[in-house]
Amino acid sequence: MVSWIEPHSHGIFVPPAGAWVDPGRAVDRALVTHGHADHARGGHARVLATAETLAIMAARYGPQPGGQAAKPHETVRVGEVDVRLVPAGHVLGSAQVVLEYRGERVVVSGDYKRGPDPTCAPFEPVSCDVFVSEATFGLPVFRHPPVRAEVAKLLAARAANPDRCVLVGAYALGKAQRLVAELRQAGFDAPVYLHGAMVRLFELYEALGVALGDVRPVGTLKGEALKGAIIIAPPSALADRWSRRLPEPITAMASGWMRVRQRAKQRGVELPLIISDHADWDELTATIAEVRPGALWVTHGREEALVHWCGLRQQRARALAMVGRDEEEIGE
Ligand SMILES: [Zn+2]
Ligand SMILES: [Zn+2]
């Protein structure tokens, strides 16, 4: 069995490459799957990632002098290991890290989903000896409805309340842009207003070729001017002083966790929207069945149910204990 990768609580070390995948601390050489803060940290001496992920890291942490961009599917030799980045369908620039060494192949998926997302390239299954999968929503209770239906709910709530605005909490990298792209696909072409903390990443998406239509900062607008508006803010801003000047906001939240009614209630969310950038139970199990790895390693999330599911199907699997890896949690 594959013996040349070492899972640690703060990342996966690949000794023959002398490199870490998504290390949680600054290292000499990092292979980074995507720009979320729990995968991409600042301060690495050298970083291999997609051009989009490097741009996101630069926006967050400043210039990345040690950054090396790899095109999708391009093979890059790192130490004695051949490395390829293959789209993961999670957020713009997200990639699975495919590692090949002495005839064995390991795929570290980072985070992924299988549902449609107009803002990034879709996940591509790669057969392998070891597949390292996330399990953020690794329980059968988690089944994400079609995004279109959730977006229709948002538009219906807006239409039914012309004197109010809809304030949507959405994670600032990926979820917020995907939500706007989905609104555009649904035919909504009015301006979408952004909390100030969102603006830079929207500009970056535009600069990287993801068209999101008319988006503008809320700025100093208030009351009357925002009736009927859709406003997107980081989840942490929903209950802020900031939201008090908005006209009777319908508080919404776009998150896979909105499947859990108690969570929506706790946060005072009037309009829960079940929209996630992570695979749900069906996507996780379908992906494992499709990739058919020699062994599955399950990381960050609810590992037990997935490992049990594998056991019933004679699929080898083990849970990896990794910490601090749940941006949907952090984002809320
Ligand atoms: Zn992520
Ligand atoms: Zn993650």
mmCIF file of C-alpha atoms and ligand atoms in Angstrom:
data_model
loop_
_atom_site.group_PDB
_atom_site.id
_atom_site.type_symbol
_atom_site.label_atom_id
_atom_site.label_comp_id
_atom_site.label_asym_id
_atom_site.label_seq_id
_atom_site.Cartn_x
_atom_site.Cartn_y
_atom_site.Cartn_z
ATOM 1 C CA MET A 1 0.000 0.000 0.000
ATOM 2 C CA VAL A 2 1.065 3.593 -0.593
ATOM 3 C CA SER A 3 3.710 4.509 1.977
ATOM 4 C CA TRP A 4 5.072 7.797 0.671
ATOM 5 C CA ILE A 5 2.480 10.246 1.992
ATOM 6 C CA GLU A 6 2.129 11.187 5.636
ATOM 7 C CA PRO A 7 -1.054 12.683 7.005
ATOM 8 C CA HIS A 8 -0.456 15.106 9.857
ATOM 9 C CA SER A 9 -2.920 17.184 11.821
ATOM 10 C CA HIS A 10 -1.778 20.285 9.928
ATOM 11 C CA GLY A 11 -1.476 18.954 6.383
ATOM 12 C CA ILE A 12 -0.283 16.059 4.269
ATOM 13 C CA PHE A 13 3.459 15.670 3.878
ATOM 14 C CA VAL A 14 4.888 14.079 0.746
ATOM 15 C CA PRO A 15 8.490 13.113 1.621
ATOM 16 C CA PRO A 16 9.750 12.276 -1.915
ATOM 17 C CA ALA A 17 8.498 15.721 -3.047
ATOM 18 C CA GLY A 18 9.730 17.514 0.062
ATOM 19 C CA ALA A 19 6.352 19.248 -0.030
ATOM 20 C CA TRP A 20 3.156 19.664 1.982
ATOM 21 C CA VAL A 21 -0.379 19.687 0.588
ATOM 22 C CA ASP A 22 -2.453 22.501 2.133
ATOM 23 C CA PRO A 23 -0.201 22.939 5.161
ATOM 24 C CA GLY A 24 -1.711 24.817 8.070
ATOM 25 C CA ARG A 25 1.576 26.540 8.832
ATOM 26 C CA ALA A 26 4.302 28.183 6.762
ATOM 27 C CA VAL A 27 6.558 25.601 5.078
ATOM 28 C CA ASP A 28 9.386 25.539 2.556
ATOM 29 C CA ARG A 29 7.295 23.999 -0.189
ATOM 30 C CA ALA A 30 3.496 23.929 -0.395
ATOM 31 C CA LEU A 31 1.072 22.444 -2.910
ATOM 32 C CA VAL A 32 -2.184 24.347 -2.427
ATOM 33 C CA THR A 33 -5.585 23.070 -3.583
ATOM 34 C CA HIS A 34 -7.536 26.337 -3.316
ATOM 35 C CA GLY A 35 -7.684 29.778 -1.787
ATOM 36 C CA HIS A 36 -9.835 29.205 1.326
ATOM 37 C CA ALA A 37 -7.937 30.261 4.417
ATOM 38 C CA ASP A 38 -8.000 26.810 5.992
ATOM 39 C CA HIS A 39 -6.094 25.420 2.971
ATOM 40 C CA ALA A 40 -4.055 28.385 1.751
ATOM 41 C CA ARG A 41 -1.959 30.101 4.392
ATOM 42 C CA GLY A 42 0.541 32.858 3.815
ATOM 43 C CA GLY A 43 4.280 32.689 4.326
ATOM 44 C CA HIS A 44 5.354 29.614 2.349
ATOM 45 C CA ALA A 45 8.768 29.904 0.671
ATOM 46 C CA ARG A 46 7.463 28.131 -2.459
ATOM 47 C CA VAL A 47 3.875 27.490 -3.532
ATOM 48 C CA LEU A 48 2.566 25.451 -6.448
ATOM 49 C CA ALA A 49 -1.094 26.215 -7.248
ATOM 50 C CA THR A 50 -3.329 27.318 -10.101
ATOM 51 C CA ALA A 51 -2.920 30.896 -11.321
ATOM 52 C CA GLU A 52 -6.336 31.735 -9.828
ATOM 53 C CA THR A 53 -5.434 30.347 -6.412
ATOM 54 C CA LEU A 54 -2.153 32.277 -6.447
ATOM 55 C CA ALA A 55 -4.083 35.448 -7.326
ATOM 56 C CA ILE A 56 -6.480 34.828 -4.433
ATOM 57 C CA MET A 57 -3.547 34.230 -2.081
ATOM 58 C CA ALA A 58 -1.906 37.437 -3.286
ATOM 59 C CA ALA A 59 -5.142 39.352 -2.636
ATOM 60 C CA ARG A 60 -5.255 37.973 0.896
ATOM 61 C CA TYR A 61 -1.637 37.748 1.960
ATOM 62 C CA GLY A 62 0.228 40.078 -0.396
ATOM 63 C CA PRO A 63 2.592 39.171 -3.247
ATOM 64 C CA GLN A 64 3.614 35.492 -3.481
ATOM 65 C CA PRO A 65 7.215 35.689 -4.708
ATOM 66 C CA GLY A 66 7.603 31.918 -4.368
ATOM 67 C CA GLY A 67 4.431 31.222 -6.326
ATOM 68 C CA GLN A 68 4.523 28.871 -9.300
ATOM 69 C CA ALA A 69 1.367 28.562 -11.378
ATOM 70 C CA ALA A 70 0.474 25.227 -12.959
ATOM 71 C CA LYS A 71 -2.113 24.941 -15.716
ATOM 72 C CA PRO A 72 -4.850 22.334 -15.263
ATOM 73 C CA HIS A 73 -3.426 18.858 -16.072
ATOM 74 C CA GLU A 74 0.102 20.182 -16.607
ATOM 75 C CA THR A 75 2.695 17.845 -15.071
ATOM 76 C CA VAL A 76 5.186 19.574 -12.798
ATOM 77 C CA ARG A 77 8.086 17.670 -11.277
ATOM 78 C CA VAL A 78 8.426 18.393 -7.551
ATOM 79 C CA GLY A 79 11.367 16.547 -6.042
ATOM 80 C CA GLU A 80 10.871 12.997 -7.297
ATOM 81 C CA VAL A 81 7.108 13.306 -7.665
ATOM 82 C CA ASP A 82 5.036 14.225 -10.709
ATOM 83 C CA VAL A 83 2.326 16.670 -9.670
ATOM 84 C CA ARG A 84 -0.786 17.657 -11.618
ATOM 85 C CA LEU A 85 -3.611 19.995 -10.687
ATOM 86 C CA VAL A 86 -7.030 18.790 -11.833
ATOM 87 C CA PRO A 87 -10.238 20.852 -11.376
ATOM 88 C CA ALA A 88 -12.187 20.187 -8.155
ATOM 89 C CA GLY A 89 -15.355 22.226 -8.846
ATOM 90 C CA HIS A 90 -15.233 23.873 -5.410
ATOM 91 C CA VAL A 91 -14.381 27.553 -6.023
ATOM 92 C CA LEU A 92 -12.531 29.493 -8.721
ATOM 93 C CA GLY A 93 -9.069 27.965 -9.184
ATOM 94 C CA SER A 94 -9.759 24.961 -6.952
ATOM 95 C CA ALA A 95 -7.859 21.839 -7.893
ATOM 96 C CA GLN A 96 -7.216 18.305 -6.759
ATOM 97 C CA VAL A 97 -3.524 17.611 -6.290
ATOM 98 C CA VAL A 98 -2.619 14.463 -8.243
ATOM 99 C CA LEU A 99 0.680 12.946 -7.092
ATOM 100 C CA GLU A 100 2.511 10.157 -8.941
ATOM 101 C CA TYR A 101 5.537 8.354 -7.595
ATOM 102 C CA ARG A 102 6.980 4.950 -8.497
ATOM 103 C CA GLY A 103 3.871 3.831 -10.321
ATOM 104 C CA GLU A 104 1.436 4.819 -7.577
ATOM 105 C CA ARG A 105 -1.056 7.650 -7.713
ATOM 106 C CA VAL A 106 -2.515 9.653 -4.855
ATOM 107 C CA VAL A 107 -5.230 12.273 -5.307
ATOM 108 C CA VAL A 108 -5.755 14.892 -2.616
ATOM 109 C CA SER A 109 -9.067 16.500 -3.456
ATOM 110 C CA GLY A 110 -8.939 19.461 -1.086
ATOM 111 C CA ASP A 111 -12.615 20.425 -1.095
ATOM 112 C CA TYR A 112 -14.942 19.591 -3.965
ATOM 113 C CA LYS A 113 -18.497 19.389 -5.161
ATOM 114 C CA ARG A 114 -20.219 17.808 -8.143
ATOM 115 C CA GLY A 115 -23.130 20.235 -8.598
ATOM 116 C CA PRO A 116 -23.037 22.910 -11.304
ATOM 117 C CA ASP A 117 -21.154 26.122 -10.583
ATOM 118 C CA PRO A 118 -20.906 28.819 -13.276
ATOM 119 C CA THR A 119 -17.852 30.343 -11.558
ATOM 120 C CA CYS A 120 -15.432 27.418 -11.777
ATOM 121 C CA ALA A 121 -14.408 24.369 -13.779
ATOM 122 C CA PRO A 122 -16.204 21.120 -12.832
ATOM 123 C CA PHE A 123 -14.658 18.298 -10.762
ATOM 124 C CA GLU A 124 -12.916 15.627 -12.823
ATOM 125 C CA PRO A 125 -12.612 12.141 -11.338
ATOM 126 C CA VAL A 126 -9.095 10.667 -11.488
ATOM 127 C CA SER A 127 -8.592 6.973 -10.743
ATOM 128 C CA CYS A 128 -5.974 6.394 -8.068
ATOM 129 C CA ASP A 129 -4.488 4.184 -5.365
ATOM 130 C CA VAL A 130 -5.382 6.603 -2.576
ATOM 131 C CA PHE A 131 -8.129 9.215 -2.730
ATOM 132 C CA VAL A 132 -8.092 11.780 0.055
ATOM 133 C CA SER A 133 -11.613 13.137 0.338
ATOM 134 C CA GLU A 134 -13.195 15.804 2.469
ATOM 135 C CA ALA A 135 -16.373 14.881 4.354
ATOM 136 C CA THR A 136 -17.787 18.219 5.461
ATOM 137 C CA PHE A 137 -21.312 16.931 4.761
ATOM 138 C CA GLY A 138 -20.552 13.239 5.234
ATOM 139 C CA LEU A 139 -23.871 12.231 6.755
ATOM 140 C CA PRO A 140 -26.881 10.873 4.858
ATOM 141 C CA VAL A 141 -29.025 13.700 6.256
ATOM 142 C CA PHE A 142 -27.086 16.161 4.118
ATOM 143 C CA ARG A 143 -28.612 16.326 0.681
ATOM 144 C CA HIS A 144 -28.363 19.641 -1.114
ATOM 145 C CA PRO A 145 -31.408 20.552 -3.231
ATOM 146 C CA PRO A 146 -30.878 21.956 -6.748
ATOM 147 C CA VAL A 147 -29.342 25.440 -6.544
ATOM 148 C CA ARG A 148 -31.916 26.746 -8.993
ATOM 149 C CA ALA A 149 -34.728 25.963 -6.534
ATOM 150 C CA GLU A 150 -32.961 27.829 -3.731
ATOM 151 C CA VAL A 151 -32.324 30.839 -5.965
ATOM 152 C CA ALA A 152 -36.006 30.783 -6.971
ATOM 153 C CA LYS A 153 -36.913 30.968 -3.253
ATOM 154 C CA LEU A 154 -34.719 34.034 -2.874
ATOM 155 C CA LEU A 155 -36.286 35.770 -5.882
ATOM 156 C CA ALA A 156 -39.809 34.879 -4.712
ATOM 157 C CA ALA A 157 -39.157 36.343 -1.247
ATOM 158 C CA ARG A 158 -37.864 39.530 -2.843
ATOM 159 C CA ALA A 159 -40.860 39.815 -5.172
ATOM 160 C CA ALA A 160 -43.327 39.261 -2.323
ATOM 161 C CA ASN A 161 -41.773 42.012 -0.167
ATOM 162 C CA PRO A 162 -41.236 45.128 -2.279
ATOM 163 C CA ASP A 163 -40.764 47.322 0.808
ATOM 164 C CA ARG A 164 -37.981 45.217 2.242
ATOM 165 C CA CYS A 165 -34.526 44.117 1.088
ATOM 166 C CA VAL A 166 -33.006 40.645 1.136
ATOM 167 C CA LEU A 167 -29.745 40.414 3.061
ATOM 168 C CA VAL A 168 -27.905 37.204 2.219
ATOM 169 C CA GLY A 169 -25.053 35.907 4.324
ATOM 170 C CA ALA A 170 -22.588 34.078 2.085
ATOM 171 C CA TYR A 171 -18.962 33.046 2.457
ATOM 172 C CA ALA A 172 -16.829 35.758 0.824
ATOM 173 C CA LEU A 173 -14.746 33.496 -1.428
ATOM 174 C CA GLY A 174 -16.716 31.359 -3.817
ATOM 175 C CA LYS A 175 -20.199 31.193 -2.350
ATOM 176 C CA ALA A 176 -20.973 34.887 -2.795
ATOM 177 C CA GLN A 177 -19.809 34.956 -6.421
ATOM 178 C CA ARG A 178 -21.571 31.697 -7.234
ATOM 179 C CA LEU A 179 -24.802 33.066 -5.794
ATOM 180 C CA VAL A 180 -24.589 36.153 -8.012
ATOM 181 C CA ALA A 181 -23.781 34.024 -11.075
ATOM 182 C CA GLU A 182 -26.810 31.833 -10.303
ATOM 183 C CA LEU A 183 -29.012 34.927 -9.921
ATOM 184 C CA ARG A 184 -27.846 36.100 -13.362
ATOM 185 C CA GLN A 185 -28.619 32.685 -14.860
ATOM 186 C CA ALA A 186 -32.084 32.944 -13.328
ATOM 187 C CA GLY A 187 -32.568 36.207 -15.260
ATOM 188 C CA PHE A 188 -32.027 38.648 -12.388
ATOM 189 C CA ASP A 189 -30.157 41.552 -13.969
ATOM 190 C CA ALA A 190 -30.620 44.366 -11.436
ATOM 191 C CA PRO A 191 -27.592 45.515 -9.418
ATOM 192 C CA VAL A 192 -26.512 43.249 -6.563
ATOM 193 C CA TYR A 193 -25.199 45.154 -3.558
ATOM 194 C CA LEU A 194 -22.137 44.099 -1.631
ATOM 195 C CA HIS A 195 -20.919 44.568 1.904
ATOM 196 C CA GLY A 196 -17.550 46.372 1.745
ATOM 197 C CA ALA A 197 -15.642 43.251 2.830
ATOM 198 C CA MET A 198 -16.834 41.465 -0.322
ATOM 199 C CA VAL A 199 -15.788 43.992 -2.926
ATOM 200 C CA ARG A 200 -12.152 43.020 -3.439
ATOM 201 C CA LEU A 201 -12.855 39.360 -4.156
ATOM 202 C CA PHE A 202 -15.617 40.282 -6.619
ATOM 203 C CA GLU A 203 -13.162 42.541 -8.436
ATOM 204 C CA LEU A 204 -10.679 39.690 -8.515
ATOM 205 C CA TYR A 205 -13.249 37.270 -9.969
ATOM 206 C CA GLU A 206 -14.073 39.839 -12.673
ATOM 207 C CA ALA A 207 -10.373 40.331 -13.399
ATOM 208 C CA LEU A 208 -9.956 36.558 -13.718
ATOM 209 C CA GLY A 209 -12.732 36.420 -16.302
ATOM 210 C CA VAL A 210 -15.827 35.536 -14.264
ATOM 211 C CA ALA A 211 -18.538 37.998 -15.355
ATOM 212 C CA LEU A 212 -20.987 38.753 -12.548
ATOM 213 C CA GLY A 213 -22.942 41.677 -14.016
ATOM 214 C CA ASP A 214 -23.707 44.868 -12.123
ATOM 215 C CA VAL A 215 -22.369 44.482 -8.588
ATOM 216 C CA ARG A 216 -21.752 47.510 -6.389
ATOM 217 C CA PRO A 217 -20.796 48.294 -2.839
ATOM 218 C CA VAL A 218 -23.733 49.258 -0.604
ATOM 219 C CA GLY A 219 -21.586 52.233 0.388
ATOM 220 C CA THR A 220 -23.685 54.864 2.116
ATOM 221 C CA LEU A 221 -27.003 53.824 0.591
ATOM 222 C CA LYS A 222 -29.771 53.162 3.078
ATOM 223 C CA GLY A 223 -33.536 52.988 3.633
ATOM 224 C CA GLU A 224 -35.649 53.805 0.611
ATOM 225 C CA ALA A 225 -32.794 53.394 -1.910
ATOM 226 C CA LEU A 226 -32.382 49.742 -0.946
ATOM 227 C CA LYS A 227 -36.010 48.607 -1.011
ATOM 228 C CA GLY A 228 -36.184 45.518 -3.212
ATOM 229 C CA ALA A 229 -32.406 45.172 -3.217
ATOM 230 C CA ILE A 230 -30.443 41.961 -2.846
ATOM 231 C CA ILE A 231 -27.456 42.584 -0.590
ATOM 232 C CA ILE A 232 -24.688 40.068 0.061
ATOM 233 C CA ALA A 233 -22.587 40.176 3.209
ATOM 234 C CA PRO A 234 -20.257 37.865 5.099
ATOM 235 C CA PRO A 235 -22.291 35.708 7.512
ATOM 236 C CA SER A 236 -20.611 37.427 10.454
ATOM 237 C CA ALA A 237 -22.064 40.797 9.342
ATOM 238 C CA LEU A 238 -25.715 39.705 9.374
ATOM 239 C CA ALA A 239 -26.305 40.704 12.966
ATOM 240 C CA ASP A 240 -23.902 43.701 12.886
ATOM 241 C CA ARG A 241 -24.790 47.319 13.554
ATOM 242 C CA TRP A 242 -24.069 47.645 9.846
ATOM 243 C CA SER A 243 -27.335 45.940 8.885
ATOM 244 C CA ARG A 244 -29.501 48.290 10.968
ATOM 245 C CA ARG A 245 -29.749 50.936 8.260
ATOM 246 C CA LEU A 246 -31.142 48.451 5.767
ATOM 247 C CA PRO A 247 -34.900 48.582 5.110
ATOM 248 C CA GLU A 248 -36.390 45.707 7.155
ATOM 249 C CA PRO A 249 -34.017 43.094 5.788
ATOM 250 C CA ILE A 250 -35.216 39.573 5.128
ATOM 251 C CA THR A 251 -32.236 37.760 6.591
ATOM 252 C CA ALA A 252 -31.091 34.884 4.401
ATOM 253 C CA MET A 253 -28.076 32.601 4.536
ATOM 254 C CA ALA A 254 -26.554 30.508 1.752
ATOM 255 C CA SER A 255 -24.937 27.475 3.349
ATOM 256 C CA GLY A 256 -25.114 23.702 3.336
ATOM 257 C CA TRP A 257 -25.735 23.953 7.078
ATOM 258 C CA MET A 258 -29.106 25.549 6.411
ATOM 259 C CA ARG A 259 -30.335 21.958 6.000
ATOM 260 C CA VAL A 260 -30.278 21.913 9.802
ATOM 261 C CA ARG A 261 -33.276 23.945 10.923
ATOM 262 C CA GLN A 262 -31.861 24.508 14.375
ATOM 263 C CA ARG A 263 -28.825 26.275 12.887
ATOM 264 C CA ALA A 264 -30.964 28.624 10.854
ATOM 265 C CA LYS A 265 -33.062 29.396 13.915
ATOM 266 C CA GLN A 266 -30.055 29.998 16.158
ATOM 267 C CA ARG A 267 -28.734 32.552 13.732
ATOM 268 C CA GLY A 268 -32.060 34.277 13.253
ATOM 269 C CA VAL A 269 -32.180 33.334 9.588
ATOM 270 C CA GLU A 270 -35.611 33.946 8.129
ATOM 271 C CA LEU A 271 -34.805 32.544 4.696
ATOM 272 C CA PRO A 272 -32.422 29.565 4.802
ATOM 273 C CA LEU A 273 -30.888 28.778 1.401
ATOM 274 C CA ILE A 274 -29.260 25.357 1.148
ATOM 275 C CA ILE A 275 -26.414 26.206 -1.208
ATOM 276 C CA SER A 276 -23.057 24.578 -0.584
ATOM 277 C CA ASP A 277 -19.679 24.400 -2.300
ATOM 278 C CA HIS A 278 -19.039 21.038 -0.629
ATOM 279 C CA ALA A 279 -20.215 17.649 -1.854
ATOM 280 C CA ASP A 280 -23.317 16.354 -0.081
ATOM 281 C CA TRP A 281 -23.743 12.710 0.967
ATOM 282 C CA ASP A 282 -24.877 11.591 -2.488
ATOM 283 C CA GLU A 283 -22.028 13.429 -4.211
ATOM 284 C CA LEU A 284 -19.455 11.984 -1.809
ATOM 285 C CA THR A 285 -20.618 8.398 -2.247
ATOM 286 C CA ALA A 286 -21.078 8.770 -6.024
ATOM 287 C CA THR A 287 -17.562 10.189 -6.300
ATOM 288 C CA ILE A 288 -16.019 7.353 -4.290
ATOM 289 C CA ALA A 289 -17.886 4.821 -6.429
ATOM 290 C CA GLU A 290 -16.643 6.582 -9.570
ATOM 291 C CA VAL A 291 -13.005 7.054 -8.514
ATOM 292 C CA ARG A 292 -12.862 3.536 -6.962
ATOM 293 C CA PRO A 293 -9.600 4.197 -5.144
ATOM 294 C CA GLY A 294 -7.476 1.395 -3.716
ATOM 295 C CA ALA A 295 -8.033 3.158 -0.408
ATOM 296 C CA LEU A 296 -10.039 6.157 0.692
ATOM 297 C CA TRP A 297 -8.687 8.539 3.305
ATOM 298 C CA VAL A 298 -11.371 10.751 4.765
ATOM 299 C CA THR A 299 -10.504 14.140 6.143
ATOM 300 C CA HIS A 300 -12.121 17.188 7.672
ATOM 301 C CA GLY A 301 -15.706 16.590 8.507
ATOM 302 C CA ARG A 302 -17.888 13.737 9.574
ATOM 303 C CA GLU A 303 -15.660 10.807 8.684
ATOM 304 C CA GLU A 304 -17.339 7.909 10.502
ATOM 305 C CA ALA A 305 -20.458 7.484 8.366
ATOM 306 C CA LEU A 306 -18.468 7.529 5.151
ATOM 307 C CA VAL A 307 -15.912 5.021 6.442
ATOM 308 C CA HIS A 308 -18.808 2.781 7.525
ATOM 309 C CA TRP A 309 -20.455 3.129 4.094
ATOM 310 C CA CYS A 310 -17.181 2.059 2.494
ATOM 311 C CA GLY A 311 -16.914 -0.933 4.812
ATOM 312 C CA LEU A 312 -20.285 -2.217 3.627
ATOM 313 C CA ARG A 313 -18.991 -2.105 0.061
ATOM 314 C CA GLN A 314 -15.575 -3.677 0.617
ATOM 315 C CA GLN A 315 -14.037 -0.281 -0.130
ATOM 316 C CA ARG A 316 -10.959 0.254 2.035
ATOM 317 C CA ALA A 317 -11.181 3.487 3.989
ATOM 318 C CA ARG A 318 -9.729 5.245 7.001
ATOM 319 C CA ALA A 319 -10.444 8.474 8.812
ATOM 320 C CA LEU A 320 -7.667 11.040 9.111
ATOM 321 C CA ALA A 321 -7.778 13.345 12.079
ATOM 322 C CA MET A 322 -7.117 16.822 10.760
ATOM 323 C CA VAL A 323 -7.852 20.052 12.522
ATOM 324 C CA GLY A 324 -9.152 23.468 11.565
ATOM 325 C CA ARG A 325 -10.593 22.471 8.229
ATOM 326 C CA ASP A 326 -14.134 23.611 7.925
ATOM 327 C CA GLU A 327 -14.563 26.942 6.271
ATOM 328 C CA GLU A 328 -18.336 26.715 6.102
ATOM 329 C CA GLU A 329 -18.184 26.459 9.870
ATOM 330 C CA ILE A 330 -15.665 29.277 10.157
ATOM 331 C CA GLY A 331 -17.679 31.324 7.702
ATOM 332 C CA GLU A 332 -20.730 31.244 9.915
HETATM 333 ZN ZN ZN B 1 -12.718 25.220 0.649
HETATM 334 ZN ZN ZN B 2 -11.896 23.060 3.451
#
